[in-house]
């Protein structure tokens, strides 16, 4: 993937954008004063950048894609990945079977070509979490607490084996894409895979445990949400809601008490500590400090030790997509997905090198910064550097390790802007602009409204566009604007701001993952649409970012009831689109518990004896050609 801006058109694009920006800035102030007009002024219709017929929004048990396209599951939970792996049998699922099969709740999907044709490649997939109540027959649990109490040691070990990630070689043949069973690259990473802690916090006493007095070796990665693929062909995977795995309480007055609260420990959603004392805070108070990092994995060497890169900070990591700075350093954009948390950026100290191995430890040294969005449309990256701006012993930061372990507290003390749940962030390689998905924030109040988070409460989320100054991803400053406020534009009280060209099917709520195709177009996956919230299932919408149609969304694909949409990813030729269907079969309402016996759908198999299965789906144009 090239990060080089498209030189001949860049200046024109920037010029056009800045004049538009200045205009928008004026209208933004007016809109704020008027309580945010529900629609932007209708723009003249120019031909769309997209040529697919729009899908009808809706919600049912099936996956739907725009006419002229086909969508087919490629990898389902439990599919054997190795020649010795048993076939999926939900009645006999075991940890040993699961660690040789595709894991649960696929989220991030990355494609790394293995040859110049791009018809063979490695698919790297995060398995974020597990829904025990949908995975195991006979739990008969009324609520989460009852699930936790009911699970057996074997089931917990199966859950741990269903977490982490998969590396799967896939090849495109006449009949379509298929996994290569027996490929030397195949790998499962689980919640028990040995992983190294590297970078400034590695070996720090706060990362040491009884089981690992070195503070440099941890078992497993958990709650890996989104991620990224680096130009040197590694996979970055963000550990997100790590707090849910820890039970019990820290000893009274323990030094980690404030840190534990900041990351949300104290509301366990898993039974793991019942059988694995490292997930019991009373017994292993430092274990949570070993999670919440970005993990770098070399998918070309299944024997390699994955590395938690502490230089990128510890918080609830969403994605880790990046781009090169003008002088060749690697820049990773990072969202901390929680209400009132922040947008971060890491800039490597060294430059990317053509020789792959030379980048092996590039992400161990560099500067982590956090974004401050000023009300006037400018912004600044505030560096999280020990010793500067009060990040010192007087504020409880004795070293850079402390700053990184408690990145949230450091960010707040610098005056970073609290955001409405930052999810995926992607840089557009053609324009240099950066897109931030802010999924929602029901807790923002009206008096907490400000230009970068303009609705309180924010039920439907918004998308911010950042333009680095000098189009340099390493620049200290940037300009920004809200590209779109999501939700139904027909309801004035929602204050949505899609362009007037957006149809009834075209608007969406709760942007989460995103990707940019080979033509520089933005594709957005959603999490949280349902019958009650928006009357539609989650799915994929495109969002135009250029020209008169800027801010126009169009519906491309929707997932079965209960599921959210993850992992959008294109092959380099744009002929194949991978999407991940996560937790199909959950009830169609927030907070309700599903069950193995009565899921809301049995997608994708629709067999009475099979539960719904999270799956990676391949989308192609019928008869071939580029997507969209
Ligand atoms: Fe795992 Fe922020 O979504
Ligand atoms: Ca997400
Ligand atoms: Ca992405
Ligand atoms: Ca999500």
PDB file of C-alpha atoms and ligand atoms in Angstrom, residues 107-108 128 225-226 240 317-319 337 421-424 439 511-513 525 527 564-567 582, ligand 2:
ATOM      1  CA  UNK A 107     -13.356  -8.060  14.032  1.00  0.00           C
ATOM      2  CA  UNK A 108     -10.331  -6.581  12.193  1.00  0.00           C
ATOM      3  CA  UNK A 128     -12.279  -9.936  19.781  1.00  0.00           C
ATOM      4  CA  UNK A 225     -10.825  -5.133  18.215  1.00  0.00           C
ATOM      5  CA  UNK A 226      -9.575  -3.384  15.118  1.00  0.00           C
ATOM      6  CA  UNK A 240      -9.689  -2.973  23.688  1.00  0.00           C
ATOM      7  CA  UNK A 317      -7.287   0.380  21.730  1.00  0.00           C
ATOM      8  CA  UNK A 318      -9.580   0.253  18.745  1.00  0.00           C
ATOM      9  CA  UNK A 319      -7.551   0.268  15.531  1.00  0.00           C
ATOM     10  CA  UNK A 337     -12.920   3.623  22.541  1.00  0.00           C
ATOM     11  CA  UNK A 421     -15.875   7.070  21.725  1.00  0.00           C
ATOM     12  CA  UNK A 422     -13.105   7.154  19.114  1.00  0.00           C
ATOM     13  CA  UNK A 423     -13.182   3.964  17.035  1.00  0.00           C
ATOM     14  CA  UNK A 424     -11.326   3.253  13.799  1.00  0.00           C
ATOM     15  CA  UNK A 439     -19.458   5.979  17.429  1.00  0.00           C
ATOM     16  CA  UNK A 511     -19.804   4.404  12.650  1.00  0.00           C
ATOM     17  CA  UNK A 512     -17.197   1.948  13.969  1.00  0.00           C
ATOM     18  CA  UNK A 513     -14.693   0.396  11.551  1.00  0.00           C
ATOM     19  CA  UNK A 525     -18.956  -0.343   9.021  1.00  0.00           C
ATOM     20  CA  UNK A 527     -22.072  -1.163  15.291  1.00  0.00           C
ATOM     21  CA  UNK A 564     -22.450  -5.889  14.025  1.00  0.00           C
ATOM     22  CA  UNK A 565     -20.293  -5.187  11.008  1.00  0.00           C
ATOM     23  CA  UNK A 566     -16.519  -5.314  11.297  1.00  0.00           C
ATOM     24  CA  UNK A 567     -13.303  -5.682   9.364  1.00  0.00           C
ATOM     25  CA  UNK A 582     -19.605 -10.317  14.469  1.00  0.00           C
TER      26      UNK A 582
HETATM   27 CA1  LIG B   2     -14.868  -1.458  16.825  1.00  0.00          CA
END
